[in-house]
PDB file as gemmi writes it, atoms N, CA and C in Angstrom:
CRYST1    1.000    1.000    1.000  90.00  90.00  90.00 P 1                      
ATOM      1  N   UNK A   1      20.698   1.971   2.714  1.00  0.00           N  
ATOM      2  CA  UNK A   1      20.024   0.745   3.059  1.00  0.00           C  
ATOM      3  C   UNK A   1      18.519   0.918   2.818  1.00  0.00           C  
ATOM      4  N   UNK A   2      17.855  -0.160   2.461  1.00  0.00           N  
ATOM      5  CA  UNK A   2      16.426  -0.135   2.166  1.00  0.00           C  
ATOM      6  C   UNK A   2      15.629  -0.910   3.205  1.00  0.00           C  
ATOM      7  N   UNK A   3      14.380  -0.564   3.316  1.00  0.00           N  
ATOM      8  CA  UNK A   3      13.442  -1.259   4.190  1.00  0.00           C  
ATOM      9  C   UNK A   3      12.204  -1.620   3.375  1.00  0.00           C  
ATOM     10  N   UNK A   4      11.524  -2.676   3.764  1.00  0.00           N  
ATOM     11  CA  UNK A   4      10.339  -3.123   3.052  1.00  0.00           C  
ATOM     12  C   UNK A   4       9.087  -2.691   3.810  1.00  0.00           C  
ATOM     13  N   UNK A   5       8.148  -2.116   3.075  1.00  0.00           N  
ATOM     14  CA  UNK A   5       6.857  -1.719   3.618  1.00  0.00           C  
ATOM     15  C   UNK A   5       5.821  -2.686   3.048  1.00  0.00           C  
ATOM     16  N   UNK A   6       4.963  -3.207   3.909  1.00  0.00           N  
ATOM     17  CA  UNK A   6       3.936  -4.161   3.474  1.00  0.00           C  
ATOM     18  C   UNK A   6       2.546  -3.633   3.802  1.00  0.00           C  
ATOM     19  N   UNK A   7       1.641  -3.789   2.847  1.00  0.00           N  
ATOM     20  CA  UNK A   7       0.243  -3.405   3.022  1.00  0.00           C  
ATOM     21  C   UNK A   7      -0.623  -4.639   2.790  1.00  0.00           C  
ATOM     22  N   UNK A   8      -1.530  -4.891   3.693  1.00  0.00           N  
ATOM     23  CA  UNK A   8      -2.478  -5.995   3.532  1.00  0.00           C  
ATOM     24  C   UNK A   8      -3.777  -5.395   3.019  1.00  0.00           C  
ATOM     25  N   UNK A   9      -4.185  -5.811   1.827  1.00  0.00           N  
ATOM     26  CA  UNK A   9      -5.334  -5.212   1.155  1.00  0.00           C  
ATOM     27  C   UNK A   9      -6.354  -6.304   0.818  1.00  0.00           C  
ATOM     28  N   UNK A  10      -7.609  -6.023   1.115  1.00  0.00           N  
ATOM     29  CA  UNK A  10      -8.694  -6.971   0.802  1.00  0.00           C  
ATOM     30  C   UNK A  10      -8.755  -7.245  -0.699  1.00  0.00           C  
ATOM     31  N   UNK A  11      -9.111  -8.456  -1.056  1.00  0.00           N  
ATOM     32  CA  UNK A  11      -9.244  -8.828  -2.463  1.00  0.00           C  
ATOM     33  C   UNK A  11     -10.551  -8.321  -3.058  1.00  0.00           C  
ATOM     34  N   UNK A  12     -11.637  -8.497  -2.358  1.00  0.00           N  
ATOM     35  CA  UNK A  12     -12.957  -8.128  -2.873  1.00  0.00           C  
ATOM     36  C   UNK A  12     -13.198  -6.638  -2.641  1.00  0.00           C  
ATOM     37  N   UNK A  13     -13.094  -5.841  -3.706  1.00  0.00           N  
ATOM     38  CA  UNK A  13     -13.266  -4.394  -3.614  1.00  0.00           C  
ATOM     39  C   UNK A  13     -14.278  -3.921  -4.644  1.00  0.00           C  
ATOM     40  N   UNK A  14     -15.049  -2.918  -4.268  1.00  0.00           N  
ATOM     41  CA  UNK A  14     -15.930  -2.308  -5.251  1.00  0.00           C  
ATOM     42  C   UNK A  14     -15.083  -1.376  -6.120  1.00  0.00           C  
ATOM     43  N   UNK A  15     -15.563  -1.001  -7.292  1.00  0.00           N  
ATOM     44  CA  UNK A  15     -14.763  -0.180  -8.218  1.00  0.00           C  
ATOM     45  C   UNK A  15     -14.273   1.141  -7.622  1.00  0.00           C  
ATOM     46  N   UNK A  16     -15.079   1.804  -6.809  1.00  0.00           N  
ATOM     47  CA  UNK A  16     -14.658   3.077  -6.219  1.00  0.00           C  
ATOM     48  C   UNK A  16     -13.500   2.873  -5.245  1.00  0.00           C  
ATOM     49  N   UNK A  17     -13.559   1.830  -4.441  1.00  0.00           N  
ATOM     50  CA  UNK A  17     -12.487   1.532  -3.492  1.00  0.00           C  
ATOM     51  C   UNK A  17     -11.230   1.099  -4.223  1.00  0.00           C  
ATOM     52  N   UNK A  18     -11.402   0.318  -5.270  1.00  0.00           N  
ATOM     53  CA  UNK A  18     -10.265  -0.120  -6.076  1.00  0.00           C  
ATOM     54  C   UNK A  18      -9.533   1.093  -6.664  1.00  0.00           C  
ATOM     55  N   UNK A  19     -10.280   2.073  -7.088  1.00  0.00           N  
ATOM     56  CA  UNK A  19      -9.695   3.300  -7.638  1.00  0.00           C  
ATOM     57  C   UNK A  19      -8.881   4.044  -6.564  1.00  0.00           C  
ATOM     58  N   UNK A  20      -9.368   4.055  -5.345  1.00  0.00           N  
ATOM     59  CA  UNK A  20      -8.649   4.699  -4.236  1.00  0.00           C  
ATOM     60  C   UNK A  20      -7.334   3.981  -3.949  1.00  0.00           C  
ATOM     61  N   UNK A  21      -7.355   2.660  -4.021  1.00  0.00           N  
ATOM     62  CA  UNK A  21      -6.137   1.872  -3.810  1.00  0.00           C  
ATOM     63  C   UNK A  21      -5.129   2.163  -4.911  1.00  0.00           C  
ATOM     64  N   UNK A  22      -5.593   2.260  -6.136  1.00  0.00           N  
ATOM     65  CA  UNK A  22      -4.704   2.576  -7.262  1.00  0.00           C  
ATOM     66  C   UNK A  22      -4.090   3.958  -7.075  1.00  0.00           C  
ATOM     67  N   UNK A  23      -4.886   4.917  -6.598  1.00  0.00           N  
ATOM     68  CA  UNK A  23      -4.355   6.260  -6.334  1.00  0.00           C  
ATOM     69  C   UNK A  23      -3.285   6.224  -5.244  1.00  0.00           C  
ATOM     70  N   UNK A  24      -3.526   5.455  -4.199  1.00  0.00           N  
ATOM     71  CA  UNK A  24      -2.534   5.317  -3.122  1.00  0.00           C  
ATOM     72  C   UNK A  24      -1.227   4.764  -3.668  1.00  0.00           C  
ATOM     73  N   UNK A  25      -1.301   3.682  -4.417  1.00  0.00           N  
ATOM     74  CA  UNK A  25      -0.083   3.075  -4.961  1.00  0.00           C  
ATOM     75  C   UNK A  25       0.582   3.996  -5.989  1.00  0.00           C  
ATOM     76  N   UNK A  26      -0.220   4.678  -6.796  1.00  0.00           N  
ATOM     77  CA  UNK A  26       0.335   5.628  -7.757  1.00  0.00           C  
ATOM     78  C   UNK A  26       1.029   6.785  -7.063  1.00  0.00           C  
ATOM     79  N   UNK A  27       0.467   7.244  -5.950  1.00  0.00           N  
ATOM     80  CA  UNK A  27       1.088   8.316  -5.176  1.00  0.00           C  
ATOM     81  C   UNK A  27       2.428   7.900  -4.606  1.00  0.00           C  
ATOM     82  N   UNK A  28       2.535   6.659  -4.174  1.00  0.00           N  
ATOM     83  CA  UNK A  28       3.809   6.157  -3.648  1.00  0.00           C  
ATOM     84  C   UNK A  28       4.887   6.187  -4.729  1.00  0.00           C  
ATOM     85  N   UNK A  29       4.513   5.817  -5.937  1.00  0.00           N  
ATOM     86  CA  UNK A  29       5.463   5.820  -7.048  1.00  0.00           C  
ATOM     87  C   UNK A  29       5.747   7.246  -7.496  1.00  0.00           C  
ATOM     88  N   UNK A  30       4.721   8.082  -7.599  1.00  0.00           N  
ATOM     89  CA  UNK A  30       4.897   9.468  -8.061  1.00  0.00           C  
ATOM     90  C   UNK A  30       5.783  10.277  -7.107  1.00  0.00           C  
ATOM     91  N   UNK A  31       5.737   9.972  -5.821  1.00  0.00           N  
ATOM     92  CA  UNK A  31       6.552  10.693  -4.839  1.00  0.00           C  
ATOM     93  C   UNK A  31       7.940  10.072  -4.680  1.00  0.00           C  
ATOM     94  N   UNK A  32       8.262   9.138  -5.554  1.00  0.00           N  
ATOM     95  CA  UNK A  32       9.567   8.482  -5.573  1.00  0.00           C  
ATOM     96  C   UNK A  32       9.895   7.738  -4.288  1.00  0.00           C  
ATOM     97  N   UNK A  33       8.848   7.203  -3.628  1.00  0.00           N  
ATOM     98  CA  UNK A  33       9.097   6.343  -2.480  1.00  0.00           C  
ATOM     99  C   UNK A  33       9.560   4.971  -2.949  1.00  0.00           C  
ATOM    100  N   UNK A  34       9.150   4.587  -4.167  1.00  0.00           N  
ATOM    101  CA  UNK A  34       9.517   3.300  -4.748  1.00  0.00           C  
ATOM    102  C   UNK A  34       9.346   3.377  -6.258  1.00  0.00           C  
ATOM    103  N   UNK A  35       9.897   2.403  -6.955  1.00  0.00           N  
ATOM    104  CA  UNK A  35       9.742   2.329  -8.407  1.00  0.00           C  
ATOM    105  C   UNK A  35       8.651   1.342  -8.809  1.00  0.00           C  
ATOM    106  N   UNK A  36       8.462   0.325  -7.982  1.00  0.00           N  
ATOM    107  CA  UNK A  36       7.500  -0.731  -8.316  1.00  0.00           C  
ATOM    108  C   UNK A  36       6.916  -1.292  -7.029  1.00  0.00           C  
ATOM    109  N   UNK A  37       5.668  -1.721  -7.110  1.00  0.00           N  
ATOM    110  CA  UNK A  37       4.994  -2.334  -5.970  1.00  0.00           C  
ATOM    111  C   UNK A  37       4.614  -3.754  -6.371  1.00  0.00           C  
ATOM    112  N   UNK A  38       5.046  -4.715  -5.582  1.00  0.00           N  
ATOM    113  CA  UNK A  38       4.780  -6.123  -5.838  1.00  0.00           C  
ATOM    114  C   UNK A  38       3.578  -6.563  -5.012  1.00  0.00           C  
ATOM    115  N   UNK A  39       3.011  -7.718  -5.357  1.00  0.00           N  
ATOM    116  CA  UNK A  39       1.966  -8.269  -4.496  1.00  0.00           C  
ATOM    117  C   UNK A  39       1.989  -9.778  -4.527  1.00  0.00           C  
ATOM    118  N   UNK A  40       1.559 -10.361  -3.418  1.00  0.00           N  
ATOM    119  CA  UNK A  40       1.442 -11.807  -3.251  1.00  0.00           C  
ATOM    120  C   UNK A  40       0.080 -12.110  -2.659  1.00  0.00           C  
ATOM    121  N   UNK A  41      -0.357 -13.331  -2.840  1.00  0.00           N  
ATOM    122  CA  UNK A  41      -1.584 -13.804  -2.224  1.00  0.00           C  
ATOM    123  C   UNK A  41      -1.386 -13.958  -0.726  1.00  0.00           C  
ATOM    124  N   UNK A  42      -2.426 -13.675   0.045  1.00  0.00           N  
ATOM    125  CA  UNK A  42      -2.404 -13.889   1.487  1.00  0.00           C  
ATOM    126  C   UNK A  42      -3.729 -14.533   1.884  1.00  0.00           C  
ATOM    127  N   UNK A  43      -3.902 -15.751   1.466  1.00  0.00           N  
ATOM    128  CA  UNK A  43      -5.133 -16.466   1.766  1.00  0.00           C  
ATOM    129  C   UNK A  43      -6.247 -16.122   0.790  1.00  0.00           C  
ATOM    130  N   UNK A  44      -7.463 -16.426   1.200  1.00  0.00           N  
ATOM    131  CA  UNK A  44      -8.609 -16.233   0.323  1.00  0.00           C  
ATOM    132  C   UNK A  44      -9.081 -14.784   0.252  1.00  0.00           C  
ATOM    133  N   UNK A  45      -8.804 -14.000   1.297  1.00  0.00           N  
ATOM    134  CA  UNK A  45      -9.410 -12.677   1.399  1.00  0.00           C  
ATOM    135  C   UNK A  45      -8.475 -11.495   1.178  1.00  0.00           C  
ATOM    136  N   UNK A  46      -7.162 -11.713   1.190  1.00  0.00           N  
ATOM    137  CA  UNK A  46      -6.236 -10.589   1.157  1.00  0.00           C  
ATOM    138  C   UNK A  46      -5.078 -10.797   0.187  1.00  0.00           C  
ATOM    139  N   UNK A  47      -4.519  -9.668  -0.228  1.00  0.00           N  
ATOM    140  CA  UNK A  47      -3.227  -9.612  -0.923  1.00  0.00           C  
ATOM    141  C   UNK A  47      -2.258  -8.874  -0.011  1.00  0.00           C  
ATOM    142  N   UNK A  48      -0.987  -9.167  -0.171  1.00  0.00           N  
ATOM    143  CA  UNK A  48       0.057  -8.383   0.477  1.00  0.00           C  
ATOM    144  C   UNK A  48       0.749  -7.601  -0.638  1.00  0.00           C  
ATOM    145  N   UNK A  49       0.655  -6.289  -0.596  1.00  0.00           N  
ATOM    146  CA  UNK A  49       1.369  -5.422  -1.527  1.00  0.00           C  
ATOM    147  C   UNK A  49       2.600  -4.938  -0.786  1.00  0.00           C  
ATOM    148  N   UNK A  50       3.762  -4.983  -1.433  1.00  0.00           N  
ATOM    149  CA  UNK A  50       4.982  -4.591  -0.734  1.00  0.00           C  
ATOM    150  C   UNK A  50       5.940  -3.905  -1.689  1.00  0.00           C  
ATOM    151  N   UNK A  51       6.790  -3.088  -1.091  1.00  0.00           N  
ATOM    152  CA  UNK A  51       7.796  -2.362  -1.853  1.00  0.00           C  
ATOM    153  C   UNK A  51       8.940  -2.000  -0.922  1.00  0.00           C  
ATOM    154  N   UNK A  52      10.075  -1.680  -1.513  1.00  0.00           N  
ATOM    155  CA  UNK A  52      11.212  -1.234  -0.715  1.00  0.00           C  
ATOM    156  C   UNK A  52      11.402   0.262  -0.896  1.00  0.00           C  
ATOM    157  N   UNK A  53      11.867   0.881   0.140  1.00  0.00           N  
ATOM    158  CA  UNK A  53      12.162   2.304   0.122  1.00  0.00           C  
ATOM    159  C   UNK A  53      13.391   2.543   0.986  1.00  0.00           C  
ATOM    160  N   UNK A  54      13.982   3.699   0.848  1.00  0.00           N  
ATOM    161  CA  UNK A  54      15.143   4.028   1.661  1.00  0.00           C  
ATOM    162  C   UNK A  54      14.735   4.072   3.129  1.00  0.00           C  
ATOM    163  N   UNK A  55      15.560   3.491   3.975  1.00  0.00           N  
ATOM    164  CA  UNK A  55      15.270   3.450   5.396  1.00  0.00           C  
ATOM    165  C   UNK A  55      15.077   4.858   5.961  1.00  0.00           C  
ATOM    166  N   UNK A  56      15.819   5.808   5.454  1.00  0.00           N  
ATOM    167  CA  UNK A  56      15.718   7.188   5.947  1.00  0.00           C  
ATOM    168  C   UNK A  56      14.358   7.822   5.630  1.00  0.00           C  
ATOM    169  N   UNK A  57      13.623   7.266   4.688  1.00  0.00           N  
ATOM    170  CA  UNK A  57      12.316   7.811   4.292  1.00  0.00           C  
ATOM    171  C   UNK A  57      11.141   7.004   4.849  1.00  0.00           C  
ATOM    172  N   UNK A  58      11.432   6.000   5.678  1.00  0.00           N  
ATOM    173  CA  UNK A  58      10.385   5.115   6.171  1.00  0.00           C  
ATOM    174  C   UNK A  58       9.288   5.877   6.921  1.00  0.00           C  
ATOM    175  N   UNK A  59       9.653   6.797   7.782  1.00  0.00           N  
ATOM    176  CA  UNK A  59       8.627   7.528   8.535  1.00  0.00           C  
ATOM    177  C   UNK A  59       7.808   8.422   7.611  1.00  0.00           C  
ATOM    178  N   UNK A  60       8.442   9.019   6.606  1.00  0.00           N  
ATOM    179  CA  UNK A  60       7.728   9.847   5.628  1.00  0.00           C  
ATOM    180  C   UNK A  60       6.723   9.002   4.837  1.00  0.00           C  
ATOM    181  N   UNK A  61       7.142   7.814   4.437  1.00  0.00           N  
ATOM    182  CA  UNK A  61       6.270   6.904   3.708  1.00  0.00           C  
ATOM    183  C   UNK A  61       5.103   6.477   4.596  1.00  0.00           C  
ATOM    184  N   UNK A  62       5.389   6.129   5.829  1.00  0.00           N  
ATOM    185  CA  UNK A  62       4.341   5.701   6.760  1.00  0.00           C  
ATOM    186  C   UNK A  62       3.315   6.796   6.992  1.00  0.00           C  
ATOM    187  N   UNK A  63       3.788   8.032   7.146  1.00  0.00           N  
ATOM    188  CA  UNK A  63       2.879   9.166   7.333  1.00  0.00           C  
ATOM    189  C   UNK A  63       1.999   9.367   6.099  1.00  0.00           C  
ATOM    190  N   UNK A  64       2.595   9.242   4.917  1.00  0.00           N  
ATOM    191  CA  UNK A  64       1.835   9.396   3.678  1.00  0.00           C  
ATOM    192  C   UNK A  64       0.749   8.320   3.570  1.00  0.00           C  
ATOM    193  N   UNK A  65       1.120   7.075   3.828  1.00  0.00           N  
ATOM    194  CA  UNK A  65       0.163   5.975   3.731  1.00  0.00           C  
ATOM    195  C   UNK A  65      -0.958   6.158   4.752  1.00  0.00           C  
ATOM    196  N   UNK A  66      -0.609   6.494   5.971  1.00  0.00           N  
ATOM    197  CA  UNK A  66      -1.611   6.701   7.015  1.00  0.00           C  
ATOM    198  C   UNK A  66      -2.570   7.818   6.643  1.00  0.00           C  
ATOM    199  N   UNK A  67      -2.051   8.903   6.099  1.00  0.00           N  
ATOM    200  CA  UNK A  67      -2.906  10.018   5.681  1.00  0.00           C  
ATOM    201  C   UNK A  67      -3.825   9.602   4.537  1.00  0.00           C  
ATOM    202  N   UNK A  68      -3.315   8.860   3.575  1.00  0.00           N  
ATOM    203  CA  UNK A  68      -4.134   8.390   2.454  1.00  0.00           C  
ATOM    204  C   UNK A  68      -5.247   7.461   2.928  1.00  0.00           C  
ATOM    205  N   UNK A  69      -4.918   6.563   3.842  1.00  0.00           N  
ATOM    206  CA  UNK A  69      -5.917   5.640   4.375  1.00  0.00           C  
ATOM    207  C   UNK A  69      -7.018   6.418   5.084  1.00  0.00           C  
ATOM    208  N   UNK A  70      -6.636   7.406   5.882  1.00  0.00           N  
ATOM    209  CA  UNK A  70      -7.620   8.205   6.613  1.00  0.00           C  
ATOM    210  C   UNK A  70      -8.466   9.051   5.664  1.00  0.00           C  
ATOM    211  N   UNK A  71      -7.822   9.744   4.727  1.00  0.00           N  
ATOM    212  CA  UNK A  71      -8.538  10.633   3.809  1.00  0.00           C  
ATOM    213  C   UNK A  71      -9.498   9.890   2.890  1.00  0.00           C  
ATOM    214  N   UNK A  72      -9.101   8.702   2.457  1.00  0.00           N  
ATOM    215  CA  UNK A  72      -9.929   7.925   1.527  1.00  0.00           C  
ATOM    216  C   UNK A  72     -10.847   6.942   2.263  1.00  0.00           C  
ATOM    217  N   UNK A  73     -10.800   6.973   3.595  1.00  0.00           N  
ATOM    218  CA  UNK A  73     -11.616   6.070   4.426  1.00  0.00           C  
ATOM    219  C   UNK A  73     -11.399   4.602   4.044  1.00  0.00           C  
ATOM    220  N   UNK A  74     -10.143   4.210   4.051  1.00  0.00           N  
ATOM    221  CA  UNK A  74      -9.777   2.847   3.662  1.00  0.00           C  
ATOM    222  C   UNK A  74      -9.345   1.984   4.850  1.00  0.00           C  
ATOM    223  N   UNK A  75      -9.608   2.424   6.063  1.00  0.00           N  
ATOM    224  CA  UNK A  75      -9.104   1.705   7.234  1.00  0.00           C  
ATOM    225  C   UNK A  75      -9.650   0.280   7.356  1.00  0.00           C  
ATOM    226  N   UNK A  76     -10.805   0.003   6.765  1.00  0.00           N  
ATOM    227  CA  UNK A  76     -11.344  -1.352   6.804  1.00  0.00           C  
ATOM    228  C   UNK A  76     -10.859  -2.211   5.636  1.00  0.00           C  
ATOM    229  N   UNK A  77     -10.078  -1.614   4.741  1.00  0.00           N  
ATOM    230  CA  UNK A  77      -9.622  -2.306   3.537  1.00  0.00           C  
ATOM    231  C   UNK A  77      -8.102  -2.491   3.515  1.00  0.00           C  
ATOM    232  N   UNK A  78      -7.358  -1.516   4.038  1.00  0.00           N  
ATOM    233  CA  UNK A  78      -5.891  -1.514   3.979  1.00  0.00           C  
ATOM    234  C   UNK A  78      -5.321  -1.519   5.396  1.00  0.00           C  
ATOM    235  N   UNK A  79      -4.355  -2.397   5.640  1.00  0.00           N  
ATOM    236  CA  UNK A  79      -3.645  -2.439   6.906  1.00  0.00           C  
ATOM    237  C   UNK A  79      -2.151  -2.369   6.622  1.00  0.00           C  
ATOM    238  N   UNK A  80      -1.449  -1.519   7.329  1.00  0.00           N  
ATOM    239  CA  UNK A  80      -0.001  -1.408   7.179  1.00  0.00           C  
ATOM    240  C   UNK A  80       0.625  -2.476   8.070  1.00  0.00           C  
ATOM    241  N   UNK A  81       1.449  -3.318   7.481  1.00  0.00           N  
ATOM    242  CA  UNK A  81       2.115  -4.376   8.233  1.00  0.00           C  
ATOM    243  C   UNK A  81       3.542  -4.011   8.608  1.00  0.00           C  
ATOM    244  N   UNK A  82       4.102  -3.036   7.953  1.00  0.00           N  
ATOM    245  CA  UNK A  82       5.459  -2.636   8.285  1.00  0.00           C  
ATOM    246  C   UNK A  82       6.246  -2.254   7.085  1.00  0.00           C  
TER     247      UNK A  82                                                      
END                                                                             
């Protein structure tokens, strides 16, 4: 069974922050947490990026995302919605 993970990401990003977001999403794919990451509009200021992963790996994925957000200092740019 799969579960969906959602990230709320600001639209207006400087190039350095945008690069960090790309690294985060690339890491999710490289670690085989998902094959593709989709995104939708969430108002004027945010996008919702989402992907599915195996339910058994949800905590591993959450830990990875949390560590990436902390290490790259993205807490004001990226929010995990679930």
